[in-house]
Short mmCIF file of C-alpha atoms and ligand atoms in Angstrom, two decimals:
data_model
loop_
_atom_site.label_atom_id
_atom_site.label_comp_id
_atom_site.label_asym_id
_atom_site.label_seq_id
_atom_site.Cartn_x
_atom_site.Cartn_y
_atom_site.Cartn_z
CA UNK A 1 92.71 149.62 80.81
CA UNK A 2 94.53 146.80 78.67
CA UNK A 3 92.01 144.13 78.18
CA UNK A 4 91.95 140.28 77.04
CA UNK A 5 89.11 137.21 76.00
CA UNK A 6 88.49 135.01 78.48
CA UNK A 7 86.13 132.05 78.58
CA UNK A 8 84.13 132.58 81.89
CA UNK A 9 81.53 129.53 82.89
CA UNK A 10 78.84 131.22 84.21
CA UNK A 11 76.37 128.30 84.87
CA UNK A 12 76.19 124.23 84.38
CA UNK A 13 77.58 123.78 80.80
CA UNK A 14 77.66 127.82 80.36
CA UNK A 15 80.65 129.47 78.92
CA UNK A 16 80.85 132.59 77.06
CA UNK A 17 83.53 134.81 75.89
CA UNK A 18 84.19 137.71 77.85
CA UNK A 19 86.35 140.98 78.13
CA UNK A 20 88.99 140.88 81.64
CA UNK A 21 91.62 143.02 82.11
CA UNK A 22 94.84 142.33 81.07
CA UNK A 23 97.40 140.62 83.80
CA UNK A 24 100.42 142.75 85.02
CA UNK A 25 103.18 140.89 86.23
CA UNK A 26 104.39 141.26 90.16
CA UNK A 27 107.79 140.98 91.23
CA UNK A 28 108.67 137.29 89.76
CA UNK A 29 106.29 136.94 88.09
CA UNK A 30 106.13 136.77 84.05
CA UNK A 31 103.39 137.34 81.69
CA UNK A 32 102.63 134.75 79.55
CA UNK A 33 100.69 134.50 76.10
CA UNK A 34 98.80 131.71 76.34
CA UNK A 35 99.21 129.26 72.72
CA UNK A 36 97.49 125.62 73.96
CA UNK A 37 94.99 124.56 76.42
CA UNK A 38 94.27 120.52 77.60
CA UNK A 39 90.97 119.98 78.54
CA UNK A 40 90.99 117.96 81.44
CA UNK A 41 88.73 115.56 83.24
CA UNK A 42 88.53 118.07 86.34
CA UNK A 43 87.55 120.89 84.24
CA UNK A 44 84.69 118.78 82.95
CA UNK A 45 83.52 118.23 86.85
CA UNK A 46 83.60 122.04 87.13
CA UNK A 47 81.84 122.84 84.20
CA UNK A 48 78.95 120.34 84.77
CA UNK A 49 78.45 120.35 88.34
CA UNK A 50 80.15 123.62 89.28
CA UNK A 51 81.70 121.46 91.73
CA UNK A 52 84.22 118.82 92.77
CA UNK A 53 84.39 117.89 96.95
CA UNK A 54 85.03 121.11 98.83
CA UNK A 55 85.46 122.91 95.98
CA UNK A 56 83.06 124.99 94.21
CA UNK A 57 81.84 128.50 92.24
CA UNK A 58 79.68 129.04 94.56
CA UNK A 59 77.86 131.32 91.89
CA UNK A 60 80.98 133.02 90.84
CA UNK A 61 82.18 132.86 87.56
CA UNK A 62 85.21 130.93 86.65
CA UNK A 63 87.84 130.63 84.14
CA UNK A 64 88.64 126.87 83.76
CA UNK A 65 92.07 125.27 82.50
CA UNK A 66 95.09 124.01 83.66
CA UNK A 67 97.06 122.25 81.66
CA UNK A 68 98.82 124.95 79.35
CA UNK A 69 101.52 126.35 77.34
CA UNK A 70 102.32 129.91 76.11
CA UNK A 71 105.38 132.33 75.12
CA UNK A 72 106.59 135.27 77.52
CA UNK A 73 106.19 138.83 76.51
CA UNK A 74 106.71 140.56 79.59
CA UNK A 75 109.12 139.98 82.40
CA UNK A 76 108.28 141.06 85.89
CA UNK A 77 110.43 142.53 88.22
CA UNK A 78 113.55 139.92 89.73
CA UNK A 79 113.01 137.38 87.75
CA UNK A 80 116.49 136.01 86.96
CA UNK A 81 116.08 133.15 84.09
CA UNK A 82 113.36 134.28 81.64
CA UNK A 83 113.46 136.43 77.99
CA UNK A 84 110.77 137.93 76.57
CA UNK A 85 109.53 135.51 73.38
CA UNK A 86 110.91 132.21 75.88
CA UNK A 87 108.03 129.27 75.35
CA UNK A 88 107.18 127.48 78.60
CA UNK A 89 105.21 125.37 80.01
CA UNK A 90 102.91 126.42 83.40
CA UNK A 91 102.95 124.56 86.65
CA UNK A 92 99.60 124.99 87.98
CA UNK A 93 100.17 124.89 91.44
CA UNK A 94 101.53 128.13 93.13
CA UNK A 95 102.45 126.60 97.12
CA UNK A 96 103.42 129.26 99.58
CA UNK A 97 107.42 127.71 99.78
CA UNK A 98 106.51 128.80 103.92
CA UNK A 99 104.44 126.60 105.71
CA UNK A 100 105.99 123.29 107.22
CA UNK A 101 105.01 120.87 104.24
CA UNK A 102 106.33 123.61 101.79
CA UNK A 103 109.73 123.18 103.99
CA UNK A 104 109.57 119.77 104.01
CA UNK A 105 109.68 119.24 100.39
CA UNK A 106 106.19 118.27 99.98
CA UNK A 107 104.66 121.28 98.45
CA UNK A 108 101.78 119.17 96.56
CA UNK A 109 100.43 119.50 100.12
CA UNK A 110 100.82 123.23 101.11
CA UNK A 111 98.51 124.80 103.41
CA UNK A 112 98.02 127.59 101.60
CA UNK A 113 97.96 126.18 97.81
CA UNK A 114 96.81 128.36 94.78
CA UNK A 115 95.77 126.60 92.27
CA UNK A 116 95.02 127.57 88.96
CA UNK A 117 91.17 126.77 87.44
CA UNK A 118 89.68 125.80 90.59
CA UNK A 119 87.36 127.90 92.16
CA UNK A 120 87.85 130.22 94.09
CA UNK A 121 91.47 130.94 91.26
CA UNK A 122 90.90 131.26 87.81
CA UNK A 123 92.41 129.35 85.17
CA UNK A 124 94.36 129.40 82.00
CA UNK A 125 91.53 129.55 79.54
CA UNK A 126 92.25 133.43 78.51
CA UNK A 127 94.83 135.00 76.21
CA UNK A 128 97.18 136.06 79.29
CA UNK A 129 98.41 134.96 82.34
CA UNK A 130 100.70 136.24 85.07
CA UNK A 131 102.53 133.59 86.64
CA UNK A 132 105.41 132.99 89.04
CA UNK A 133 108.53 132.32 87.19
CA UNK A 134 110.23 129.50 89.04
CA UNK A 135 106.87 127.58 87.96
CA UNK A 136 107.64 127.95 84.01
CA UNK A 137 109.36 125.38 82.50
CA UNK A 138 111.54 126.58 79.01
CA UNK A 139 110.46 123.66 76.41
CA UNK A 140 112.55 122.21 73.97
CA UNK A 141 113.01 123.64 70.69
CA UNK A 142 111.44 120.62 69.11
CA UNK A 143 108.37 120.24 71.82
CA UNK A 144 104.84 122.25 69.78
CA UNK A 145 103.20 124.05 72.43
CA UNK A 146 100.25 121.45 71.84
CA UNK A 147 102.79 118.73 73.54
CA UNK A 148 103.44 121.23 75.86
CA UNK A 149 100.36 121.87 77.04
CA UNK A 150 100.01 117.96 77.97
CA UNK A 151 102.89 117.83 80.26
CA UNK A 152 100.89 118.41 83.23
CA UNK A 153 98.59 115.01 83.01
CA UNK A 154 101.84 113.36 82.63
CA UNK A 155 103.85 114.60 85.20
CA UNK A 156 100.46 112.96 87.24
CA UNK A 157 101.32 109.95 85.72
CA UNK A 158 105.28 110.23 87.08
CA UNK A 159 104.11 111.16 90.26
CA UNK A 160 101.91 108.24 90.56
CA UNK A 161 105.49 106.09 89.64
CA UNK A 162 106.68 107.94 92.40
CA UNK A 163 104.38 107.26 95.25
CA UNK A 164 103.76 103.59 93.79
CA UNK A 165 107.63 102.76 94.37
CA UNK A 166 107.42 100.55 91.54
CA UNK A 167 110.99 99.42 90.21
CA UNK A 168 112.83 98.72 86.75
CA UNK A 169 111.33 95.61 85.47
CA UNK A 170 108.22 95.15 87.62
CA UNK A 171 104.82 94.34 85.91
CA UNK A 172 101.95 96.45 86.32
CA UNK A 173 97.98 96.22 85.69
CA UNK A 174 96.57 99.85 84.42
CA UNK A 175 92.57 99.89 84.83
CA UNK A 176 91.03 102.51 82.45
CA UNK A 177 92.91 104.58 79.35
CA UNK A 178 91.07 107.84 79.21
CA UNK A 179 93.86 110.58 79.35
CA UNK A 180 94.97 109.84 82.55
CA UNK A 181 95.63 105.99 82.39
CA UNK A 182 97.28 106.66 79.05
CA UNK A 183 99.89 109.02 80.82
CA UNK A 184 100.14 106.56 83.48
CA UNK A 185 101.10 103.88 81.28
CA UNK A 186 103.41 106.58 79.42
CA UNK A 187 105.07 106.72 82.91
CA UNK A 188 105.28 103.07 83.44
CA UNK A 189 107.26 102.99 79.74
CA UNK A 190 109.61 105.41 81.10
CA UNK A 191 110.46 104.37 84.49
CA UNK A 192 111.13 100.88 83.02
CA UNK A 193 108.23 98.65 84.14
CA UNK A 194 108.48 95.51 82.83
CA UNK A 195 104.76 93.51 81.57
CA UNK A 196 102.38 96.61 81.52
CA UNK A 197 98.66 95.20 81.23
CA UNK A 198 96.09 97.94 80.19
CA UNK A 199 92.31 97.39 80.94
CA UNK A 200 89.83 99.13 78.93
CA UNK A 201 86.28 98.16 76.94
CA UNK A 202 87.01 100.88 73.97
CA UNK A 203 89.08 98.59 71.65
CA UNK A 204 90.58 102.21 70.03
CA UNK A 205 91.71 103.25 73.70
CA UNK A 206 93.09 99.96 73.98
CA UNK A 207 94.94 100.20 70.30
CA UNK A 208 95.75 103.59 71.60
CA UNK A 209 97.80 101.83 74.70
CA UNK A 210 99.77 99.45 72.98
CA UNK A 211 101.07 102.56 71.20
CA UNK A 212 101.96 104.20 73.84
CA UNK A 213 103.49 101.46 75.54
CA UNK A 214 101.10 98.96 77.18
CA UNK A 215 102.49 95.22 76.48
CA UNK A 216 99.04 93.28 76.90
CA UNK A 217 95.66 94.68 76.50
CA UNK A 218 92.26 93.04 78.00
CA UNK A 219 89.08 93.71 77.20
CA UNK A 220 86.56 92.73 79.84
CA UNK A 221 83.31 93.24 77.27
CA UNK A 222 85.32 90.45 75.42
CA UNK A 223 86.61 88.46 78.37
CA UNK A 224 84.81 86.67 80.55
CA UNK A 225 87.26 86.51 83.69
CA UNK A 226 89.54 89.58 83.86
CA UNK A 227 91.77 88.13 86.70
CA UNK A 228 92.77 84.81 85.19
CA UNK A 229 94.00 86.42 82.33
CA UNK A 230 95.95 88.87 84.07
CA UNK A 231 97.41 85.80 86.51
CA UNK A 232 98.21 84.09 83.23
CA UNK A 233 100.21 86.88 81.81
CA UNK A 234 101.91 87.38 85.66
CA UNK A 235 103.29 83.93 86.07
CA UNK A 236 100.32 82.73 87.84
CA UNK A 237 100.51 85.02 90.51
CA UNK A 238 99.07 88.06 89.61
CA UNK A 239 100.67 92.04 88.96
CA UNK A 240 102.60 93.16 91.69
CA UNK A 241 101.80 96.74 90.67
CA UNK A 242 98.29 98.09 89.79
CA UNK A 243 97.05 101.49 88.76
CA UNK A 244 93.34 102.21 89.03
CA UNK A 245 92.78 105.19 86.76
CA UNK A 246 88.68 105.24 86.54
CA UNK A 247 87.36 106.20 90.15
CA UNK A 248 84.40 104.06 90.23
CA UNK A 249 82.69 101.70 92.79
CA UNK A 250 83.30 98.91 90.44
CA UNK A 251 86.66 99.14 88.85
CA UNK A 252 87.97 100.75 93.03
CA UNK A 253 86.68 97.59 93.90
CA UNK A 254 87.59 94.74 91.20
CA UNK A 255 91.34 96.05 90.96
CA UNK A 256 92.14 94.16 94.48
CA UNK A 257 92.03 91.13 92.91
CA UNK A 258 94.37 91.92 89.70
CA UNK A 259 97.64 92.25 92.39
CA UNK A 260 99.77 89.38 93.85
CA UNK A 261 99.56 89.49 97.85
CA UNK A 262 101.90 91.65 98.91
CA UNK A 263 101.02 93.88 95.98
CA UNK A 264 100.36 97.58 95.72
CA UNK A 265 97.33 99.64 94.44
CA UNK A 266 98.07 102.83 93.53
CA UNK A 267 94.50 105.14 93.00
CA UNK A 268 94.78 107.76 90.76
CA UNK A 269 90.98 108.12 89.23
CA UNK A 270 88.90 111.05 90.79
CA UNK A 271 86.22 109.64 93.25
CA UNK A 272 83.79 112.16 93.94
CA UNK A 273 81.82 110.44 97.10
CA UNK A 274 83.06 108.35 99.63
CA UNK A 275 81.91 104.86 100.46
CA UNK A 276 82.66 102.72 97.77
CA UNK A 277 83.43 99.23 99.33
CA UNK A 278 86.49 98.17 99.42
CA UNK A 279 87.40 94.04 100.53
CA UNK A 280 89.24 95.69 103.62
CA UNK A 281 89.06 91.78 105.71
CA UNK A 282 91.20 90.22 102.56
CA UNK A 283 93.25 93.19 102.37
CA UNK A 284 94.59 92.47 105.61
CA UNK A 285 95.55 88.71 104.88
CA UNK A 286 97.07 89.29 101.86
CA UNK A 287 98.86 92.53 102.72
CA UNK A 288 98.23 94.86 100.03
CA UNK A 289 99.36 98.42 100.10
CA UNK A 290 97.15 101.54 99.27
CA UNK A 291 98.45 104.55 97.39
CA UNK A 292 97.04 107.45 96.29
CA UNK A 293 97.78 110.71 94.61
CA UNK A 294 97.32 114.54 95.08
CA UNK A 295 99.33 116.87 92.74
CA UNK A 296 103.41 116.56 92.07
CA UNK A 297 106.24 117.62 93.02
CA UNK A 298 109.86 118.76 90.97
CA UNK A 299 108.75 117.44 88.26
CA UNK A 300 107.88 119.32 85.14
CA UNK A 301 111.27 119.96 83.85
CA UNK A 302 111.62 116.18 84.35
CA UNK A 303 108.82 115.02 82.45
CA UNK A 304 110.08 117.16 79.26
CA UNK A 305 113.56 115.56 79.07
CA UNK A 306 111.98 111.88 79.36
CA UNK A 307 109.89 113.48 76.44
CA UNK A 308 113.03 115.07 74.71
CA UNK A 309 114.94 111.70 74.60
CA UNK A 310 112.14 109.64 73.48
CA UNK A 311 111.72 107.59 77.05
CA UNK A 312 108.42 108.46 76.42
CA UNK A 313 105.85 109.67 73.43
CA UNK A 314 102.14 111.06 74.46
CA UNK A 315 101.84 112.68 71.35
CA UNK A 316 99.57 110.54 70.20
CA UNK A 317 97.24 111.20 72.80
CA UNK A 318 95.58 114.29 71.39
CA UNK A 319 92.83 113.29 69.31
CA UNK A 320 90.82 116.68 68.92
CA UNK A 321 92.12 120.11 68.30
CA UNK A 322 89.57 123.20 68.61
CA UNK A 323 90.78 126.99 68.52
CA UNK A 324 89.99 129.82 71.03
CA UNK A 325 86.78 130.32 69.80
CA UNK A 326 85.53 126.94 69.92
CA UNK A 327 86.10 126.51 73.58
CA UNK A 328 82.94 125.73 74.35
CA UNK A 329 82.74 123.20 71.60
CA UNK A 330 85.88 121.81 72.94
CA UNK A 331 84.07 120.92 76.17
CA UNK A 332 80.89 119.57 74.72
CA UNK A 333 83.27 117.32 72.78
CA UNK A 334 85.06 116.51 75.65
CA UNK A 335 81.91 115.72 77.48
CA UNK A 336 79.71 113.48 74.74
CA UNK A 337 82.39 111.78 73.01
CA UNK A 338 84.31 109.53 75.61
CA UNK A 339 85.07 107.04 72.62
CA UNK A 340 86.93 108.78 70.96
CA UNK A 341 87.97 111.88 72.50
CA UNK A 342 90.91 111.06 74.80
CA UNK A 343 93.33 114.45 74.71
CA UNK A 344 91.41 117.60 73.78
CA UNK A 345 93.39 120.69 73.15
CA UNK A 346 92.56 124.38 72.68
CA UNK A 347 94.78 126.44 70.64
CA UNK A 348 94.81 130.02 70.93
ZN1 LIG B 1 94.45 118.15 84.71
ZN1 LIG B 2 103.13 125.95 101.77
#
């Protein structure tokens, strides 16, 4: 039996290295070396809690990751595009392509989703994967499979264009720049958005935004009234767009009141309870419009030609780099250094 290192969490902040055998790829499917690993915010819920919602390891072990890159060496049966020694990037998600939302277009809802990293499916944090082939994406020639491996966050942040309906020109209000809100504002770049406002209280995540393409950055340990400022740089009125990229009581509420009436909140951050307030009663009079966000759809070949032709840069977003064998470092990084740490990647 062909074997390969994995990185199995076997309790709360637990990870060791372990032997699994080696993937073989079904019919269209293709093996893929993995090179680079994101750490994501979702891993992080999994490997403190061992849970996020519904989903949990039930005292199973896990492989975590998601967000990844990697070279083909072996080439299942029918597959029709792929060479052995082709680098791609992973779509996470494997839907069924059966069930009536799968029909419909709207695979990011499937009935019968696999996805990668969350329990009960493993994830991408071990030397090989087998993976469908019409969910690997051939990168440029230019694109380092570090890049790669951050295409997934940012296809989040299209998507979130995409449900939002925001249009060329409009101004928008982006409320917290971890890795998320940074891709978000990445997407509002390239979709054209006009004034993009980033709130943050790390003045290097906000330095961090204007580089990536925030306009305006505000501070609220450094201003005393958040919503004037963002009326003043709206002409008066407010952003007709906002993206709320934190997921907490505070920031779910307090984004209402950075919109125009008429506006629309788009909620991408990860709440894990329910029953945060929200001002429902003002809502209502001033017509707002809720969005939210689960997974993507056609769109990872997408995000890498905005990246290709420069519509967009997130390059800049990984701050840490850790190898195989740090993995668990990687993590406790990821965890205990908020500041600083906004893209962590694993190279294998
Ligand atoms: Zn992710
Ligand atoms: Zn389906």
């Amino acid at each position: 039996m062909e074997t390969m290192r994995a990185w199995v969490l076997r309790d709360k902040r637990k990870m060791q290295i372990e032997e699994r055998e080696m993937p073989v790829p079904k019919d269209g499917e293709v093996l893929i070396k993995i090179k680079s690993m994101g750490v994501c915010g979702s891993d992080l819920h999994f490997y403190t809690d061992l849970k996020i919602g519904d989903y949990g390891t039930n005292g199973n072990p896990l492989i975590l990751g998601h967000e990844c890159s990697g070279e083909i060496v072996k080439i299942g049966e029918n597959c029709t595009k792929s060479e052995v020694g082709d680098r791609v990037i992973i779509e996470p998600g494997i839907p069924c392509m059966h069930c009536d939302e799968c029909r419909a277009g709207r695979y990011n809802f499937c009935h019968d989703m696999y996805f990668m990293g969350t329990p009960p499916w493993d994830g991408c944090m071990c030397e090989y994967v087998a993976w469908p082939e019409f969910l690997t994406y051939k990168m440029p020639e230019e694109m380092t499979y570090q890049e790669g491996a951050m295409i997934e966050p940012f296809v989040v942040g299209l998507q979130a264009m995409r449900n939002s309906g925001i249009g060329f020109s409009d101004n928008a209000v982006v409320v917290g720049c971890g890795a998320i809100g940074m891709m978000t504002i990445a997407a509002l770049k390239a979709e054209g958005a006009g004034r993009i406002i980033a709130v943050d209280m790390e003045p290097f995540k906000l330095d961090m935004a204007l580089k990536i393409g925030a306009t305006d950055v505000i501070n609220p340990k450094e201003c005393s009234d958040v919503v004037s400022e963002i009326k003043k740089m709206t002409d008066g009125w407010g952003a007709q767009y906002a993206f709320e990229c934190v997921g907490s009581a505070k920031t779910v509420y307090d984004i209402n009141s950075y919109v125009r009436d008429g506006g629309t909140i788009t909620y991408i951050g990860l709440m894990i309870n329910d029953g945060a307030p929200m001002p429902m009663a003002s809502a209502v009079m001033r017509g707002l419009t809720y969005k939210t966000l689960i997974r993507y759809t056609n769109l990872f070949d997408r995000a890498m030609l905005l990246l290709k032709y420069g519509r967009a840069d997130i390059k800049p977003l990984m701050t840490h780099e850790y190898t195989f064998e740090q993995g668990d470092e990687a993590f406790e990084k990821a965890l205990n250094d908020k500041k600083n740490a906004i893209k962590i990647v694993v190279n294998f």
